[in-house]
Short mmCIF file of C-alpha atoms and ligand atoms in Angstrom, two decimals:
data_model
loop_
_atom_site.label_atom_id
_atom_site.label_comp_id
_atom_site.label_asym_id
_atom_site.label_seq_id
_atom_site.Cartn_x
_atom_site.Cartn_y
_atom_site.Cartn_z
CA UNK A 1 -1.09 20.23 -15.69
CA UNK A 2 2.22 19.26 -14.05
CA UNK A 3 2.91 15.77 -15.39
CA UNK A 4 5.71 15.05 -12.73
CA UNK A 5 3.50 16.01 -9.96
CA UNK A 6 0.55 14.00 -11.17
CA UNK A 7 2.79 11.02 -11.82
CA UNK A 8 4.61 11.24 -8.59
CA UNK A 9 1.44 11.28 -6.52
CA UNK A 10 1.39 7.57 -7.24
CA UNK A 11 4.54 6.99 -5.38
CA UNK A 12 4.14 5.26 -1.88
CA UNK A 13 6.41 6.04 1.03
CA UNK A 14 9.13 3.36 0.99
CA UNK A 15 12.70 2.70 1.99
CA UNK A 16 14.28 2.21 -1.41
CA UNK A 17 12.89 3.73 -4.66
CA UNK A 18 14.36 3.19 -8.09
CA UNK A 19 13.67 5.56 -11.00
CA UNK A 20 14.45 3.51 -14.21
CA UNK A 21 14.78 5.69 -17.32
CA UNK A 22 15.22 8.71 -14.97
CA UNK A 23 16.46 11.12 -17.54
CA UNK A 24 16.27 14.59 -15.67
CA UNK A 25 15.77 13.01 -12.29
CA UNK A 26 12.69 15.06 -11.30
CA UNK A 27 10.72 12.03 -10.09
CA UNK A 28 13.43 11.06 -7.72
CA UNK A 29 13.85 14.61 -6.59
CA UNK A 30 10.08 14.64 -5.86
CA UNK A 31 10.31 11.49 -3.74
CA UNK A 32 13.29 12.56 -1.75
CA UNK A 33 12.07 16.16 -1.11
CA UNK A 34 8.70 14.87 0.13
CA UNK A 35 10.34 12.16 2.31
CA UNK A 36 8.70 9.35 0.29
CA UNK A 37 12.01 7.37 0.29
CA UNK A 38 15.16 7.07 2.29
CA UNK A 39 17.36 5.72 -0.56
CA UNK A 40 16.96 6.13 -4.29
CA UNK A 41 18.57 4.62 -7.38
CA UNK A 42 18.57 6.68 -10.49
CA UNK A 43 19.24 4.58 -13.63
CA UNK A 44 19.25 5.28 -17.32
CA UNK A 45 20.64 3.52 -20.38
CA UNK A 46 21.92 6.87 -21.70
CA UNK A 47 24.95 8.26 -19.87
CA UNK A 48 24.01 11.64 -21.20
CA UNK A 49 20.50 11.54 -19.74
CA UNK A 50 21.72 10.21 -16.47
CA UNK A 51 24.24 13.00 -16.07
CA UNK A 52 21.23 15.47 -15.99
CA UNK A 53 19.86 13.62 -12.91
CA UNK A 54 23.32 13.41 -11.33
CA UNK A 55 23.65 17.11 -11.59
CA UNK A 56 20.17 17.80 -10.13
CA UNK A 57 20.69 15.31 -7.29
CA UNK A 58 24.43 15.84 -6.73
CA UNK A 59 23.81 16.72 -2.96
CA UNK A 60 21.93 13.57 -2.43
CA UNK A 61 24.56 11.49 -4.27
CA UNK A 62 27.24 13.08 -2.10
CA UNK A 63 25.40 12.25 1.11
CA UNK A 64 24.98 8.60 -0.08
CA UNK A 65 21.22 8.71 -0.29
CA UNK A 66 21.25 8.29 -4.08
CA UNK A 67 23.08 5.80 -6.18
CA UNK A 68 23.52 6.42 -9.88
CA UNK A 69 23.79 3.61 -12.36
CA UNK A 70 24.05 3.62 -16.02
CA UNK A 71 22.40 0.38 -17.13
CA UNK A 72 19.79 -1.08 -19.59
CA UNK A 73 16.48 -1.54 -17.74
CA UNK A 74 16.77 -3.32 -14.40
CA UNK A 75 20.16 -4.79 -15.06
CA UNK A 76 21.88 -3.16 -12.08
CA UNK A 77 18.75 -2.69 -9.93
CA UNK A 78 18.66 -4.93 -6.88
CA UNK A 79 15.71 -7.28 -6.88
CA UNK A 80 14.79 -6.37 -3.41
CA UNK A 81 14.30 -2.69 -4.31
CA UNK A 82 10.91 -1.80 -2.62
CA UNK A 83 9.36 0.42 -5.33
CA UNK A 84 10.30 0.99 -8.98
CA UNK A 85 9.03 3.60 -11.37
CA UNK A 86 9.37 3.29 -15.06
CA UNK A 87 7.75 6.31 -16.90
CA UNK A 88 7.99 7.96 -20.24
CA UNK A 89 8.81 4.85 -22.33
CA UNK A 90 6.64 2.79 -24.60
CA UNK A 91 4.76 -0.21 -23.24
CA UNK A 92 6.63 -2.67 -25.32
CA UNK A 93 10.01 -1.35 -24.01
CA UNK A 94 8.65 -1.69 -20.38
CA UNK A 95 7.60 -5.27 -21.21
CA UNK A 96 11.19 -5.91 -22.61
CA UNK A 97 12.75 -4.57 -19.38
CA UNK A 98 10.62 -6.65 -17.20
CA UNK A 99 11.10 -9.86 -19.27
CA UNK A 100 14.86 -9.52 -19.23
CA UNK A 101 14.89 -8.50 -15.62
CA UNK A 102 12.20 -9.09 -13.01
CA UNK A 103 8.89 -7.69 -11.94
CA UNK A 104 9.54 -5.30 -9.01
CA UNK A 105 7.87 -5.86 -5.61
CA UNK A 106 5.91 -2.68 -6.06
CA UNK A 107 5.76 -0.80 -9.37
CA UNK A 108 4.45 2.30 -11.11
CA UNK A 109 4.52 2.23 -14.93
CA UNK A 110 3.44 5.14 -17.08
CA UNK A 111 3.64 3.90 -20.63
CA UNK A 112 3.45 6.47 -23.40
CA UNK A 113 1.87 3.97 -25.70
CA UNK A 114 0.68 0.32 -25.72
CA UNK A 115 -0.64 0.35 -22.15
CA UNK A 116 -3.16 -2.46 -23.09
CA UNK A 117 -0.21 -4.78 -23.93
CA UNK A 118 1.51 -3.89 -20.64
CA UNK A 119 -1.70 -4.59 -18.63
CA UNK A 120 -1.93 -8.04 -20.41
CA UNK A 121 1.57 -8.84 -19.73
CA UNK A 122 1.44 -7.91 -16.10
CA UNK A 123 -1.81 -9.86 -15.48
CA UNK A 124 -0.37 -12.91 -17.40
CA UNK A 125 2.63 -12.68 -14.94
CA UNK A 126 0.12 -12.90 -12.02
CA UNK A 127 0.71 -9.22 -10.77
CA UNK A 128 -1.89 -7.44 -8.67
CA UNK A 129 -2.84 -4.15 -10.21
CA UNK A 130 -3.84 -1.76 -7.36
CA UNK A 131 -4.55 1.32 -9.48
CA UNK A 132 -5.00 1.59 -13.20
CA UNK A 133 -5.82 5.13 -14.01
CA UNK A 134 -5.22 8.14 -16.33
CA UNK A 135 -4.61 11.77 -15.87
CA UNK A 136 -4.17 14.79 -18.11
CA UNK A 137 -5.90 17.73 -19.81
CA UNK A 138 -5.14 17.80 -23.54
CA UNK A 139 -2.44 15.20 -23.33
CA UNK A 140 -3.29 12.01 -21.37
CA UNK A 141 -1.16 9.62 -19.48
CA UNK A 142 -2.07 6.20 -18.29
CA UNK A 143 -0.53 4.96 -15.06
CA UNK A 144 -0.51 1.27 -14.00
CA UNK A 145 0.44 0.77 -10.30
CA UNK A 146 0.65 -2.62 -8.61
CA UNK A 147 2.61 -5.38 -6.82
CA UNK A 148 4.45 -8.51 -7.96
CA UNK A 149 2.43 -10.64 -5.55
CA UNK A 150 -1.29 -10.80 -4.84
CA UNK A 151 -4.25 -11.80 -6.98
CA UNK A 152 -4.20 -10.68 -10.64
CA UNK A 153 -7.56 -8.85 -11.44
CA UNK A 154 -10.06 -10.40 -13.67
CA UNK A 155 -10.18 -7.70 -16.33
CA UNK A 156 -12.77 -7.58 -19.20
CA UNK A 157 -12.03 -6.16 -22.56
CA UNK A 158 -12.65 -2.44 -21.68
CA UNK A 159 -10.49 -2.62 -18.60
CA UNK A 160 -7.65 -4.23 -20.62
CA UNK A 161 -8.03 -1.32 -23.08
CA UNK A 162 -8.17 1.60 -20.77
CA UNK A 163 -7.60 0.52 -17.13
CA UNK A 164 -10.10 -0.26 -14.35
CA UNK A 165 -9.93 3.11 -12.56
CA UNK A 166 -9.82 5.16 -15.68
CA UNK A 167 -13.35 4.07 -16.53
CA UNK A 168 -14.66 6.03 -13.60
CA UNK A 169 -12.43 9.09 -14.01
CA UNK A 170 -13.55 12.35 -15.61
CA UNK A 171 -10.07 12.71 -17.14
CA UNK A 172 -10.86 9.53 -19.04
CA UNK A 173 -14.18 10.85 -20.38
CA UNK A 174 -12.18 13.86 -21.81
CA UNK A 175 -9.52 11.52 -23.34
CA UNK A 176 -12.22 9.13 -24.75
CA UNK A 177 -14.21 12.00 -26.32
CA UNK A 178 -11.10 13.54 -27.98
CA UNK A 179 -9.92 10.11 -29.31
CA UNK A 180 -13.29 9.17 -30.47
CA UNK A 181 -13.61 12.42 -32.54
CA UNK A 182 -10.20 11.86 -33.99
CA UNK A 183 -10.76 8.31 -34.92
CA UNK A 184 -14.26 9.14 -36.37
CA UNK A 185 -12.63 11.78 -38.51
CA UNK A 186 -9.87 9.32 -39.75
CA UNK A 187 -12.68 6.76 -40.59
CA UNK A 188 -14.45 9.45 -42.52
CA UNK A 189 -11.21 10.05 -44.53
CA UNK A 190 -10.61 6.40 -45.24
CA UNK A 191 -10.83 5.30 -48.95
CA UNK A 192 -13.60 2.94 -49.67
CA UNK A 193 -12.25 -0.60 -49.87
CA UNK A 194 -9.32 0.13 -47.46
CA UNK A 195 -9.11 -2.07 -44.37
CA UNK A 196 -10.52 0.03 -41.52
CA UNK A 197 -11.26 -2.96 -39.35
CA UNK A 198 -8.83 -2.09 -36.53
CA UNK A 199 -9.92 1.56 -36.49
CA UNK A 200 -13.58 0.32 -36.25
CA UNK A 201 -12.63 -1.90 -33.33
CA UNK A 202 -10.86 1.06 -31.56
CA UNK A 203 -13.98 3.27 -32.14
CA UNK A 204 -16.23 0.39 -30.74
CA UNK A 205 -14.08 0.16 -27.62
CA UNK A 206 -14.14 3.88 -27.04
CA UNK A 207 -17.94 4.03 -27.39
CA UNK A 208 -18.22 1.10 -25.03
CA UNK A 209 -15.95 2.77 -22.47
CA UNK A 210 -17.84 6.14 -22.70
CA UNK A 211 -21.20 4.19 -22.22
CA UNK A 212 -19.68 2.48 -19.13
CA UNK A 213 -18.34 5.75 -17.70
CA UNK A 214 -21.60 7.44 -18.16
CA UNK A 215 -23.55 4.45 -16.46
CA UNK A 216 -21.11 4.46 -13.54
CA UNK A 217 -21.25 8.21 -12.94
CA UNK A 218 -24.96 8.46 -13.45
CA UNK A 219 -25.81 5.61 -11.05
C1 LIG B 301 11.12 10.35 -22.10
S1 LIG B 301 12.35 10.03 -20.98
C2 LIG B 301 11.42 9.86 -19.57
C3 LIG B 301 12.02 10.48 -18.32
C4 LIG B 301 11.20 10.27 -17.04
N1 LIG B 301 11.09 8.89 -16.57
C5 LIG B 301 9.86 10.93 -17.01
O1 LIG B 301 8.91 10.25 -17.08
O2 LIG B 301 9.74 12.18 -17.15
C6 LIG B 301 12.80 8.27 -21.20
C7 LIG B 301 14.24 7.95 -20.60
O3 LIG B 301 14.20 6.58 -20.59
C8 LIG B 301 15.58 6.16 -20.99
N2 LIG B 301 15.52 4.73 -21.42
C9 LIG B 301 15.01 4.25 -22.64
N3 LIG B 301 15.21 2.99 -22.62
C10 LIG B 301 15.71 2.57 -21.54
C11 LIG B 301 16.12 1.34 -21.01
N4 LIG B 301 15.92 0.17 -21.72
N5 LIG B 301 16.74 1.21 -19.78
C12 LIG B 301 16.92 2.47 -19.13
N6 LIG B 301 16.57 3.66 -19.54
C13 LIG B 301 15.99 3.78 -20.78
C14 LIG B 301 16.00 7.25 -22.07
O4 LIG B 301 17.43 7.29 -22.11
C15 LIG B 301 15.30 8.48 -21.44
O5 LIG B 301 16.23 9.15 -20.62
#
């Protein structure tokens, strides 16, 4: 599985695209090479990471199509940027970036952990989530795509935990089965008397999600 290609399939055609936490710059390269954006901003808090993207995209920087900024989160990203990608960071870090900055007009977030926290944050800020899905084979990645404006969805507990579209996706069934097995084996190894309540709750959520997936796909 090519994570960059799977992730970048979420990018809509737009005029300006910003890749925050761009590191190598592959996502921006993907967007430019497929004509998905006319202008792009590559941004990273680490000058060393950013230099990789600058090297990769040097031709586009020279032509003026790409602007490179070394900044924390959205600090130097214009608020009217049409579409912003933040991928490969934790959900809490993404929330910090949005709280200090702004919610982009159109966004794609791919949190490495704490996706449920990010969903709750976005919905509490009134964002519309247009796709909330997962991809992967043995490693799985949740992607939350949406817009600053529009109606926030009325998620239930399972949708907050895993994303609305994931619950219909065969990739999710594979993820959930793997996670459930892992957690059941942790539970089996827990000492008697230790507090396993959060593990039991995670197991219950996974079982509920698998049941819903099976109901949806069998109906
Ligand atoms: C694991 S890489 C992900 C690269 C790419 N976005 C991807 O998904 O393949 C995370 C990158 O985010 C950058 N980063 C972490 N926190 C950041 C922040 N607050 N603002 C901007 N960049 C940040 C790191 O320096 C690193 O280059």
